[in-house]
Structures are given as C-alpha cells and as structure tokens.
mmCIF file of C-alpha atoms and ligand atoms in Angstrom:
data_model
loop_
_atom_site.group_PDB
_atom_site.id
_atom_site.type_symbol
_atom_site.label_atom_id
_atom_site.label_comp_id
_atom_site.label_asym_id
_atom_site.label_seq_id
_atom_site.Cartn_x
_atom_site.Cartn_y
_atom_site.Cartn_z
ATOM 1 C CA MET A 1 -42.553 -29.841 1.148
ATOM 2 C CA LYS A 2 -39.555 -28.884 3.286
ATOM 3 C CA LEU A 3 -39.126 -25.108 3.624
ATOM 4 C CA PRO A 4 -35.586 -23.700 3.595
ATOM 5 C CA VAL A 5 -34.415 -22.654 7.051
ATOM 6 C CA LEU A 6 -33.452 -18.980 7.134
ATOM 7 C CA ARG A 7 -30.662 -18.367 9.619
ATOM 8 C CA SER A 8 -29.696 -14.886 10.722
ATOM 9 C CA ARG A 9 -25.903 -14.832 10.848
ATOM 10 C CA ARG A 10 -24.673 -13.741 14.278
ATOM 11 C CA LEU A 11 -22.609 -10.586 14.014
ATOM 12 C CA PRO A 12 -19.142 -11.074 15.487
ATOM 13 C CA ALA A 13 -17.953 -9.244 18.621
ATOM 14 C CA GLU A 14 -14.366 -9.187 17.364
ATOM 15 C CA VAL A 15 -12.710 -9.382 13.995
ATOM 16 C CA THR A 16 -9.098 -9.401 12.785
ATOM 17 C CA VAL A 17 -8.253 -8.215 9.267
ATOM 18 C CA ARG A 18 -4.876 -9.006 7.736
ATOM 19 C CA VAL A 19 -3.865 -6.292 5.254
ATOM 20 C CA PRO A 20 -0.764 -6.402 3.022
ATOM 21 C CA GLY A 21 1.660 -3.533 2.792
ATOM 22 C CA SER A 22 2.251 -2.225 -0.723
ATOM 23 C CA THR A 23 4.702 -0.383 -2.895
ATOM 24 C CA SER A 24 3.321 2.356 -5.098
ATOM 25 C CA ASN A 25 4.230 4.574 -8.065
ATOM 26 C CA CYS A 26 6.617 1.798 -9.280
ATOM 27 C CA GLY A 27 8.734 4.551 -10.787
ATOM 28 C CA ALA A 28 6.795 6.954 -12.963
ATOM 29 C CA GLY A 29 3.306 5.529 -12.325
ATOM 30 C CA PHE A 30 2.671 8.306 -9.828
ATOM 31 C CA ASP A 31 -0.705 7.908 -8.036
ATOM 32 C CA SER A 32 -1.568 5.128 -10.536
ATOM 33 C CA LEU A 33 0.469 1.929 -10.036
ATOM 34 C CA GLY A 34 0.827 -0.243 -6.958
ATOM 35 C CA MET A 35 1.733 -3.776 -5.880
ATOM 36 C CA ALA A 36 0.676 -5.632 -2.749
ATOM 37 C CA LEU A 37 3.609 -7.236 -0.919
ATOM 38 C CA SER A 38 4.039 -10.182 1.449
ATOM 39 C CA ILE A 39 4.407 -8.004 4.533
ATOM 40 C CA TYR A 40 1.329 -7.555 6.740
ATOM 41 C CA ASN A 41 -0.426 -5.673 9.489
ATOM 42 C CA GLU A 42 -3.280 -7.194 11.453
ATOM 43 C CA ILE A 43 -6.025 -4.817 12.545
ATOM 44 C CA THR A 44 -8.312 -6.134 15.283
ATOM 45 C CA LEU A 45 -11.593 -4.403 16.114
ATOM 46 C CA THR A 46 -13.571 -5.399 19.219
ATOM 47 C CA ARG A 47 -17.143 -4.145 19.542
ATOM 48 C CA GLY A 48 -17.796 -1.802 22.494
ATOM 49 C CA ASP A 49 -20.875 -0.126 23.958
ATOM 50 C CA TRP A 50 -19.367 3.358 23.660
ATOM 51 C CA ARG A 51 -19.074 5.833 20.779
ATOM 52 C CA GLY A 52 -15.947 5.984 18.622
ATOM 53 C CA SER A 53 -12.624 4.177 18.950
ATOM 54 C CA ARG A 54 -10.466 3.265 21.935
ATOM 55 C CA PRO A 55 -6.886 1.976 21.802
ATOM 56 C CA GLY A 56 -6.184 -1.673 22.579
ATOM 57 C CA ALA A 57 -2.728 -0.668 23.836
ATOM 58 C CA ALA A 58 -0.854 2.615 24.249
ATOM 59 C CA SER A 59 0.928 2.075 20.906
ATOM 60 C CA ASP A 60 -2.445 2.091 19.100
ATOM 61 C CA THR A 61 -3.317 5.630 20.242
ATOM 62 C CA HIS A 62 -1.362 7.098 17.336
ATOM 63 C CA GLY A 63 -3.736 5.455 14.852
ATOM 64 C CA LEU A 64 -7.035 6.589 16.417
ATOM 65 C CA ASP A 65 -7.611 9.803 14.426
ATOM 66 C CA MET A 66 -7.039 7.992 11.141
ATOM 67 C CA ALA A 67 -9.313 5.149 12.296
ATOM 68 C CA ASP A 68 -12.078 7.584 13.335
ATOM 69 C CA GLU A 69 -11.964 9.292 9.945
ATOM 70 C CA ALA A 70 -12.173 5.913 8.179
ATOM 71 C CA ALA A 71 -15.020 4.758 10.419
ATOM 72 C CA GLY A 72 -16.945 8.019 9.861
ATOM 73 C CA LEU A 73 -16.880 7.588 6.084
ATOM 74 C CA PHE A 74 -17.690 3.874 6.388
ATOM 75 C CA PHE A 75 -20.879 4.483 8.442
ATOM 76 C CA VAL A 76 -22.107 7.070 5.913
ATOM 77 C CA ARG A 77 -21.308 4.942 2.830
ATOM 78 C CA ALA A 78 -22.661 1.707 4.318
ATOM 79 C CA GLY A 79 -25.734 3.424 5.772
ATOM 80 C CA VAL A 80 -25.448 1.511 9.059
ATOM 81 C CA GLU A 81 -25.705 2.667 12.648
ATOM 82 C CA GLU A 82 -22.429 3.732 14.297
ATOM 83 C CA ILE A 83 -20.794 1.329 16.733
ATOM 84 C CA GLY A 84 -17.922 1.819 19.157
ATOM 85 C CA TYR A 85 -14.829 -0.389 19.069
ATOM 86 C CA THR A 86 -11.380 -1.063 20.450
ATOM 87 C CA LEU A 87 -8.573 -0.833 17.884
ATOM 88 C CA ALA A 88 -5.392 -2.938 17.932
ATOM 89 C CA ILE A 89 -2.725 -2.667 15.216
ATOM 90 C CA ARG A 90 -0.041 -5.366 15.051
ATOM 91 C CA GLY A 91 2.370 -6.356 12.319
ATOM 92 C CA GLU A 92 5.458 -5.669 10.324
ATOM 93 C CA VAL A 93 4.577 -2.798 7.993
ATOM 94 C CA PRO A 94 6.768 0.090 9.142
ATOM 95 C CA MET A 95 5.132 3.495 9.579
ATOM 96 C CA SER A 96 5.818 6.314 7.103
ATOM 97 C CA ARG A 97 8.327 4.286 5.089
ATOM 98 C CA GLY A 98 6.485 4.201 1.763
ATOM 99 C CA LEU A 99 4.964 0.743 2.272
ATOM 100 C CA GLY A 100 1.348 1.793 2.638
ATOM 101 C CA SER A 101 1.065 1.564 6.445
ATOM 102 C CA SER A 102 -1.754 4.141 6.462
ATOM 103 C CA VAL A 103 -3.739 2.006 4.009
ATOM 104 C CA THR A 104 -3.322 -1.101 6.172
ATOM 105 C CA LEU A 105 -4.960 0.854 8.980
ATOM 106 C CA ARG A 106 -7.711 2.484 6.904
ATOM 107 C CA ALA A 107 -8.551 -0.703 4.993
ATOM 108 C CA GLY A 108 -8.381 -2.792 8.169
ATOM 109 C CA VAL A 109 -10.829 -0.489 9.955
ATOM 110 C CA VAL A 110 -13.394 -0.341 7.152
ATOM 111 C CA ALA A 111 -13.183 -4.091 6.403
ATOM 112 C CA GLY A 112 -13.420 -4.823 10.142
ATOM 113 C CA LEU A 113 -16.473 -2.589 10.600
ATOM 114 C CA ASN A 114 -18.011 -4.188 7.507
ATOM 115 C CA GLU A 115 -17.909 -7.520 9.375
ATOM 116 C CA LEU A 116 -18.912 -6.185 12.800
ATOM 117 C CA THR A 117 -21.970 -4.382 11.388
ATOM 118 C CA GLY A 118 -22.887 -6.976 8.742
ATOM 119 C CA ALA A 119 -22.896 -4.174 6.160
ATOM 120 C CA LYS A 120 -21.741 -6.400 3.265
ATOM 121 C CA LEU A 121 -19.812 -3.792 1.284
ATOM 122 C CA SER A 122 -18.011 -5.539 -1.583
ATOM 123 C CA LYS A 123 -14.257 -5.409 -2.244
ATOM 124 C CA ASP A 124 -14.999 -2.909 -5.049
ATOM 125 C CA ASP A 125 -16.798 -0.705 -2.508
ATOM 126 C CA LEU A 126 -13.845 -1.026 -0.114
ATOM 127 C CA CYS A 127 -11.386 -0.070 -2.895
ATOM 128 C CA SER A 128 -13.382 3.044 -3.613
ATOM 129 C CA LEU A 129 -13.785 3.968 0.055
ATOM 130 C CA VAL A 130 -10.113 3.495 0.953
ATOM 131 C CA THR A 131 -9.082 5.430 -2.177
ATOM 132 C CA GLN A 132 -11.253 8.336 -1.045
ATOM 133 C CA LEU A 133 -9.664 8.227 2.419
ATOM 134 C CA GLU A 134 -6.117 8.114 1.013
ATOM 135 C CA GLY A 135 -6.687 10.671 -1.746
ATOM 136 C CA HIS A 136 -5.111 8.357 -4.341
ATOM 137 C CA PRO A 137 -5.612 4.718 -5.372
ATOM 138 C CA ASP A 138 -2.123 3.293 -5.768
ATOM 139 C CA ASN A 139 -1.712 1.720 -2.298
ATOM 140 C CA ALA A 140 -5.433 1.434 -1.582
ATOM 141 C CA THR A 141 -6.335 -0.896 -4.462
ATOM 142 C CA PRO A 142 -3.559 -3.513 -4.103
ATOM 143 C CA ALA A 143 -4.010 -3.600 -0.324
ATOM 144 C CA VAL A 144 -7.691 -4.500 -0.812
ATOM 145 C CA ILE A 145 -7.528 -6.836 -3.845
ATOM 146 C CA GLY A 146 -3.840 -7.852 -4.072
ATOM 147 C CA GLY A 147 -1.504 -8.117 -7.058
ATOM 148 C CA PHE A 148 -0.139 -5.439 -9.374
ATOM 149 C CA CYS A 149 -2.836 -2.804 -9.805
ATOM 150 C CA VAL A 150 -3.341 -0.054 -12.357
ATOM 151 C CA ALA A 151 -6.038 2.305 -11.117
ATOM 152 C CA ARG A 152 -7.887 5.195 -12.738
ATOM 153 C CA CYS A 153 -9.576 8.084 -10.918
ATOM 154 C CA ASP A 154 -11.801 10.988 -11.917
ATOM 155 C CA ALA A 155 -9.492 13.931 -12.642
ATOM 156 C CA SER A 156 -11.567 16.455 -10.719
ATOM 157 C CA THR A 157 -13.177 14.488 -7.869
ATOM 158 C CA GLY A 158 -10.523 11.791 -7.346
ATOM 159 C CA GLU A 159 -13.271 9.155 -7.307
ATOM 160 C CA LEU A 160 -12.015 5.657 -8.220
ATOM 161 C CA LEU A 161 -13.303 4.841 -11.715
ATOM 162 C CA GLY A 162 -11.633 1.510 -12.319
ATOM 163 C CA VAL A 163 -8.804 -0.820 -11.397
ATOM 164 C CA LEU A 164 -7.090 -3.548 -13.410
ATOM 165 C CA ARG A 165 -5.224 -6.232 -11.503
ATOM 166 C CA LYS A 166 -2.512 -8.722 -12.489
ATOM 167 C CA PRO A 167 -1.302 -11.437 -10.114
ATOM 168 C CA ILE A 168 2.494 -11.628 -9.987
ATOM 169 C CA GLY A 169 4.166 -15.001 -9.365
ATOM 170 C CA LYS A 170 7.217 -16.000 -7.369
ATOM 171 C CA GLU A 171 9.561 -15.487 -10.333
ATOM 172 C CA LEU A 172 10.045 -11.970 -8.998
ATOM 173 C CA CYS A 173 11.274 -10.882 -5.615
ATOM 174 C CA PHE A 174 10.793 -7.354 -4.291
ATOM 175 C CA VAL A 175 13.761 -6.434 -2.137
ATOM 176 C CA VAL A 176 12.857 -3.555 0.161
ATOM 177 C CA ALA A 177 15.319 -1.555 2.239
ATOM 178 C CA SER A 178 13.641 0.627 4.876
ATOM 179 C CA PRO A 179 15.999 3.111 6.524
ATOM 180 C CA ASN A 180 15.591 4.227 10.116
ATOM 181 C CA GLN A 181 14.202 7.549 8.940
ATOM 182 C CA GLU A 182 10.473 8.227 8.578
ATOM 183 C CA LEU A 183 9.117 10.356 5.733
ATOM 184 C CA GLU A 184 5.471 11.317 6.054
ATOM 185 C CA THR A 185 3.499 11.157 2.822
ATOM 186 C CA LYS A 186 2.059 14.617 3.512
ATOM 187 C CA LYS A 187 5.543 16.127 3.685
ATOM 188 C CA ALA A 188 6.787 14.156 0.657
ATOM 189 C CA ARG A 189 3.830 15.418 -1.421
ATOM 190 C CA GLY A 190 4.316 18.973 -0.179
ATOM 191 C CA ILE A 191 7.784 19.282 -1.707
ATOM 192 C CA LEU A 192 6.692 18.352 -5.241
ATOM 193 C CA PRO A 193 6.770 21.161 -7.831
ATOM 194 C CA LYS A 194 3.588 22.796 -9.133
ATOM 195 C CA GLU A 195 4.806 22.486 -12.732
ATOM 196 C CA LEU A 196 7.023 20.096 -14.684
ATOM 197 C CA PRO A 197 9.180 20.507 -17.778
ATOM 198 C CA TYR A 198 7.141 19.073 -20.684
ATOM 199 C CA PHE A 199 9.715 16.437 -21.661
ATOM 200 C CA ASP A 200 10.071 15.227 -18.052
ATOM 201 C CA ALA A 201 6.401 14.253 -18.342
ATOM 202 C CA VAL A 202 6.954 12.648 -21.752
ATOM 203 C CA LYS A 203 9.949 10.579 -20.566
ATOM 204 C CA SER A 204 8.018 9.479 -17.479
ATOM 205 C CA VAL A 205 5.011 8.311 -19.522
ATOM 206 C CA ASN A 206 7.401 6.355 -21.737
ATOM 207 C CA SER A 207 8.933 4.517 -18.764
ATOM 208 C CA ALA A 208 5.646 3.926 -16.902
ATOM 209 C CA THR A 209 3.835 2.451 -19.897
ATOM 210 C CA TYR A 210 6.785 0.137 -20.638
ATOM 211 C CA VAL A 211 6.917 -1.053 -17.014
ATOM 212 C CA VAL A 212 3.169 -1.794 -17.072
ATOM 213 C CA ALA A 213 3.587 -3.761 -20.301
ATOM 214 C CA ALA A 214 6.461 -5.790 -18.809
ATOM 215 C CA PHE A 215 4.363 -6.724 -15.759
ATOM 216 C CA LEU A 216 1.299 -7.557 -17.849
ATOM 217 C CA THR A 217 3.120 -9.692 -20.422
ATOM 218 C CA GLY A 218 5.350 -11.346 -17.813
ATOM 219 C CA GLU A 219 8.444 -10.463 -19.877
ATOM 220 C CA TYR A 220 10.234 -9.521 -16.695
ATOM 221 C CA ASP A 221 13.710 -9.303 -18.212
ATOM 222 C CA ARG A 222 12.355 -6.236 -20.023
ATOM 223 C CA LEU A 223 12.236 -4.502 -16.639
ATOM 224 C CA ARG A 224 16.024 -4.220 -16.693
ATOM 225 C CA HIS A 225 16.826 -0.508 -16.237
ATOM 226 C CA ALA A 226 13.237 0.324 -17.315
ATOM 227 C CA VAL A 227 12.311 2.622 -14.423
ATOM 228 C CA LYS A 228 13.114 6.258 -15.213
ATOM 229 C CA ASP A 229 11.033 8.701 -13.267
ATOM 230 C CA PHE A 230 11.063 12.467 -13.600
ATOM 231 C CA LEU A 231 7.806 13.168 -11.747
ATOM 232 C CA HIS A 232 8.696 12.659 -8.087
ATOM 233 C CA GLU A 233 11.949 10.763 -7.476
ATOM 234 C CA PRO A 234 14.256 13.677 -8.416
ATOM 235 C CA TYR A 235 12.565 15.795 -5.730
ATOM 236 C CA ARG A 236 12.219 13.148 -3.005
ATOM 237 C CA LEU A 237 15.372 11.026 -3.221
ATOM 238 C CA PRO A 238 17.612 13.877 -1.997
ATOM 239 C CA LEU A 239 15.584 13.937 1.266
ATOM 240 C CA ILE A 240 16.773 10.401 2.122
ATOM 241 C CA PRO A 241 20.550 9.978 2.485
ATOM 242 C CA GLY A 242 21.665 6.813 0.703
ATOM 243 C CA ALA A 243 18.367 6.148 -1.088
ATOM 244 C CA LYS A 244 19.548 6.771 -4.667
ATOM 245 C CA PRO A 245 22.863 4.930 -4.070
ATOM 246 C CA ALA A 246 20.873 2.030 -2.548
ATOM 247 C CA ILE A 247 18.798 1.607 -5.725
ATOM 248 C CA GLU A 248 21.944 1.867 -7.856
ATOM 249 C CA ALA A 249 23.790 -0.649 -5.639
ATOM 250 C CA GLY A 250 20.864 -3.087 -5.863
ATOM 251 C CA VAL A 251 20.865 -2.883 -9.652
ATOM 252 C CA ALA A 252 24.672 -3.254 -9.784
ATOM 253 C CA ALA A 253 24.286 -6.389 -7.598
ATOM 254 C CA GLY A 254 21.921 -7.996 -10.111
ATOM 255 C CA ALA A 255 18.454 -6.454 -9.656
ATOM 256 C CA LEU A 256 16.443 -5.749 -12.798
ATOM 257 C CA THR A 257 15.372 -2.277 -11.736
ATOM 258 C CA GLY A 258 14.382 -0.286 -8.676
ATOM 259 C CA TRP A 259 12.349 2.636 -7.397
ATOM 260 C CA LEU A 260 11.546 4.821 -4.443
ATOM 261 C CA SER A 261 8.732 2.940 -2.710
ATOM 262 C CA GLY A 262 5.656 5.170 -2.542
ATOM 263 C CA SER A 263 6.669 8.516 -1.142
ATOM 264 C CA GLY A 264 9.675 6.952 0.667
ATOM 265 C CA SER A 265 11.695 6.499 2.730
ATOM 266 C CA SER A 266 12.046 2.842 1.654
ATOM 267 C CA VAL A 267 13.573 1.930 -1.672
ATOM 268 C CA LEU A 268 12.796 -1.251 -3.591
ATOM 269 C CA CYS A 269 14.624 -3.355 -6.156
ATOM 270 C CA VAL A 270 12.948 -5.945 -8.378
ATOM 271 C CA ALA A 271 15.122 -9.055 -8.564
ATOM 272 C CA ARG A 272 15.085 -12.690 -9.509
ATOM 273 C CA PRO A 273 14.846 -14.710 -6.247
ATOM 274 C CA LYS A 274 18.352 -16.174 -6.704
ATOM 275 C CA ASP A 275 19.810 -12.635 -6.644
ATOM 276 C CA ALA A 276 17.691 -11.279 -3.778
ATOM 277 C CA ALA A 277 20.120 -11.830 -0.876
ATOM 278 C CA LYS A 278 23.026 -10.186 -2.711
ATOM 279 C CA VAL A 279 20.825 -7.278 -3.807
ATOM 280 C CA GLY A 280 19.580 -6.767 -0.237
ATOM 281 C CA ARG A 281 23.106 -6.702 1.189
ATOM 282 C CA ALA A 282 24.193 -4.132 -1.398
ATOM 283 C CA MET A 283 21.192 -1.897 -0.651
ATOM 284 C CA ALA A 284 21.775 -2.049 3.114
ATOM 285 C CA ALA A 285 25.475 -1.251 2.656
ATOM 286 C CA ALA A 286 24.611 1.871 0.642
ATOM 287 C CA PHE A 287 22.473 3.170 3.517
ATOM 288 C CA THR A 288 25.194 2.295 6.051
ATOM 289 C CA ALA A 289 27.674 4.341 4.011
ATOM 290 C CA HIS A 290 25.304 7.283 4.535
ATOM 291 C CA LYS A 291 25.009 6.627 8.289
ATOM 292 C CA LEU A 292 21.485 5.165 8.158
ATOM 293 C CA THR A 293 20.582 1.651 9.240
ATOM 294 C CA ALA A 294 18.165 -0.125 6.921
ATOM 295 C CA THR A 295 15.958 -3.137 7.564
ATOM 296 C CA VAL A 296 15.872 -5.350 4.476
ATOM 297 C CA HIS A 297 12.964 -7.612 3.505
ATOM 298 C CA ALA A 298 12.951 -9.904 0.457
ATOM 299 C CA LEU A 299 9.234 -10.021 -0.375
ATOM 300 C CA TYR A 300 6.922 -11.532 -2.976
ATOM 301 C CA ALA A 301 3.757 -10.056 -4.417
ATOM 302 C CA ASP A 302 0.632 -10.723 -2.346
ATOM 303 C CA ASN A 303 -2.121 -11.751 -4.738
ATOM 304 C CA ASP A 304 -5.034 -11.941 -2.289
ATOM 305 C CA GLY A 305 -5.320 -8.520 -0.712
ATOM 306 C CA LEU A 306 -6.969 -8.044 2.649
ATOM 307 C CA LYS A 307 -8.438 -11.070 4.419
ATOM 308 C CA ILE A 308 -10.563 -11.653 7.482
ATOM 309 C CA VAL A 309 -8.349 -13.996 9.500
ATOM 310 C CA LYS A 310 -10.364 -14.181 12.741
ATOM 311 C CA ARG A 311 -14.019 -13.728 13.737
ATOM 312 C CA GLY A 312 -15.098 -14.224 17.317
HETATM 313 N N1 ATP B 401 1.269 0.665 13.273
HETATM 314 C C1 ATP B 401 0.617 1.834 13.311
HETATM 315 N N2 ATP B 401 0.140 2.302 14.486
HETATM 316 C C2 ATP B 401 -0.512 3.475 14.536
HETATM 317 N N3 ATP B 401 -0.725 4.284 13.465
HETATM 318 C C3 ATP B 401 -0.259 3.884 12.279
HETATM 319 C C4 ATP B 401 0.433 2.646 12.135
HETATM 320 N N4 ATP B 401 0.801 2.515 10.853
HETATM 321 C C5 ATP B 401 0.359 3.633 10.216
HETATM 322 N N5 ATP B 401 -0.271 4.455 11.060
HETATM 323 C C6 ATP B 401 -0.874 5.762 10.698
HETATM 324 O O1 ATP B 401 -0.458 6.064 9.364
HETATM 325 C C7 ATP B 401 0.378 7.256 9.337
HETATM 326 C C8 ATP B 401 1.504 7.068 8.337
HETATM 327 O O2 ATP B 401 0.996 7.353 7.067
HETATM 328 P P1 ATP B 401 1.923 7.844 5.868
HETATM 329 O O3 ATP B 401 1.017 8.076 4.710
HETATM 330 O O4 ATP B 401 2.803 8.961 6.314
HETATM 331 O O5 ATP B 401 2.890 6.614 5.597
HETATM 332 P P2 ATP B 401 2.763 5.302 4.729
HETATM 333 O O6 ATP B 401 1.318 5.022 4.448
HETATM 334 O O7 ATP B 401 3.510 4.253 5.455
HETATM 335 O O8 ATP B 401 3.544 5.684 3.406
HETATM 336 P P3 ATP B 401 3.141 5.630 1.829
HETATM 337 O O9 ATP B 401 1.755 6.224 1.712
HETATM 338 O O10 ATP B 401 4.183 6.456 1.140
HETATM 339 O O11 ATP B 401 3.188 4.211 1.431
HETATM 340 C C9 ATP B 401 0.863 7.388 10.776
HETATM 341 O O12 ATP B 401 1.201 8.721 11.099
HETATM 342 C C10 ATP B 401 -0.335 6.877 11.574
HETATM 343 O O13 ATP B 401 -1.338 7.873 11.667
HETATM 344 N N1 HSE B 402 1.398 8.121 -4.916
HETATM 345 C C1 HSE B 402 1.623 8.485 -3.544
HETATM 346 C C2 HSE B 402 1.958 7.238 -2.754
HETATM 347 C C3 HSE B 402 2.197 7.492 -1.295
HETATM 348 O O1 HSE B 402 1.015 7.474 -0.560
HETATM 349 C C4 HSE B 402 2.774 9.477 -3.471
HETATM 350 O O2 HSE B 402 3.818 9.183 -4.065
HETATM 351 O O3 HSE B 402 2.649 10.518 -2.831
#
C-alpha cells in the first residue's frame, strides 16, 4: 500500500497582498454598509530577523505605527511567534480621502503575516480582526471579502457578529471624486454630535433600508435620489468645499444617487456606465468652482476582496 506523502509547505520570505479600497456608509448606513471598489493598494511584507516593522522606503514610514498595531493584534489572535518584517505600501488608494486607505494597510499587514507565519486564519477571522483594529466594520469587511457588505457588530464591545455580502455587477459604475484635501477619519468622527433629533434618525433608517433593498434586489433604478442621510453628512459636508455641490452636479449629470464616501473627503456618485464620464466631469467642475482640484476615478465594485498576488 502506498502511503500519502506529507509535505510541509515552505513558509514564504516575502508576500504581496492586493487590497481593494472601499466606500462606506453609502449614505445613512453609518458604520454598517460598505462596498469594495476597483482601486487597490499592494502591501508587501518581507521577513526579517529583527523585531517589529521597518519601512521599505521613506514613504512607508508613515504607515509603521498602524502596521505595528495590526501586527500586535494578529500575533495574539493567531497565537504564533512574532516575526520582524519590512513593509512596503504601493498603489492608488489615496490617504484620508474616505476610500478605506487605513483598511488596505491593516488588512494587508494581517493577511501578509498570516502567510509569512503559516497561521491559517480564515477570511472570517481577518474580517473580525480588521474590524477590531478599525473600530467599525464598514470598510473592513468589503476590503477582506469584496462586494457590497452589510455588517453587524455587538453594541457594547464592537465585536463583529456577522456580515452579509452581495456581489455587484458591471451594470453600475461608482464615480469617485477625491479633492486635494485630506480629512482624517478621527477628525471627521470627532465633529459628530452626541445626540440626534429623533426624526433625523427615522428618516435615515428609511433611506438606508431602501438603499440596501435596491442593492440586494438589483433594482438599481430605485436608487435614484434614494440616499438621504441625516446622521453624518450634514455635519461633515460643510468641512469640504465643493463636496455637496459635486454630489448634486453628478446627479444632475445623470447619476442615480451619491454620497460622501466614508468620512470624506471624497464624494461618490452611482451611475450607469454610459453616464460615468459626464458625471465625473460634472463632479470635478464643482470642486474646481470651489478652488479644489479633484482626481476622478470611474470604478466598479470589486467582488473578490483581498488577494495574495505574490509569494516568494
Ligand atoms: N499609502 C499609505 N502609506 C502610509 N500610511 C498609510 C497609507 N495609506 C493609509 N495610511 C495610514 O492610514 C491613515 C489614514 O487613515 P484614515 O482613517 O484617516 O483615512 P481613510 O482610511 O483613507 O478614510 P476612511 O476610513 O474614511 O475611508 C494614515 O494617516 C496612515 O497612518
Ligand atoms: N463609518 C466610518 C467610515 C470611515 O472610516 C465613518 O463614517 O466614520
């Protein structure tokens, strides 16, 4: 009888993780809804015989504290011995523009260490870990598993309790305008009120549930003018000159609806692909009228989430 050959898989010395950027809140789905987008960062970790992280290039230094925090939680959760590594961050997801750049870094580090250490955490484990690092699940879950995600957390601990995911096809384009003005999530959360008028909450629930239903049923024409948020946009949009006019201009140019992407500063319009170029031009022009330059990307949903693209 031939016995099966057991091979021990060699652990890689270097790994590159491609992580999609994401838009979150999607209007009134504050800290609950998110969509992975076809814009990416690549996080490369190279094993080293030192403790902690080192930058691959000077531009990576800025990400080291966030990477160290992610790595610290990963080693505890995975129950593996700490390793040192070099960190390199490359890609197109702009920093502090409401497109989940922090999640690309956090998710890239934990998924990279998962490979380098052979820890074998599942994508569910990674969703939960990155949610804990972020403090909310709305960018974390789509970045890890892709698609349009509706996530639920424990009200007191913030622990991720569940996520439902819907792939979104190429019938929809997500036109993003990112102005040349950063807005840190920490600052954009700090300006939110402690209390809300009761009917602002009611109107927001009404819009968010309708938007979820439109994405889940695929009746995308129902998205027309469907986003009405009273939870965060009224407080944040005034911080970004041209942001509200940019959403309005995108909708006037043919988009179905639009929202402040995450905590800003980017804004996003949902459009049919045939209308995307016109919508993008209108959004950029609105920022120009307010003396900001915006980079426009016409994106699709990413339905895969993070991927290991290189092992060496
Ligand atoms: N390319 C990068 N290089 C180094 N650090 C980065 C990079 N991208 C993101 N970071 C880290 O993420 C932080 C930005 O996180 P922040 O939450 O403010 O923005 P965001 O994740 O892009 O926005 P949002 O959460 O609204 O989508 C930076 O200050 C830095 O620590
Ligand atoms: N839900 C988060 C997303 C940004 O990280 C917020 O709006 O603050």
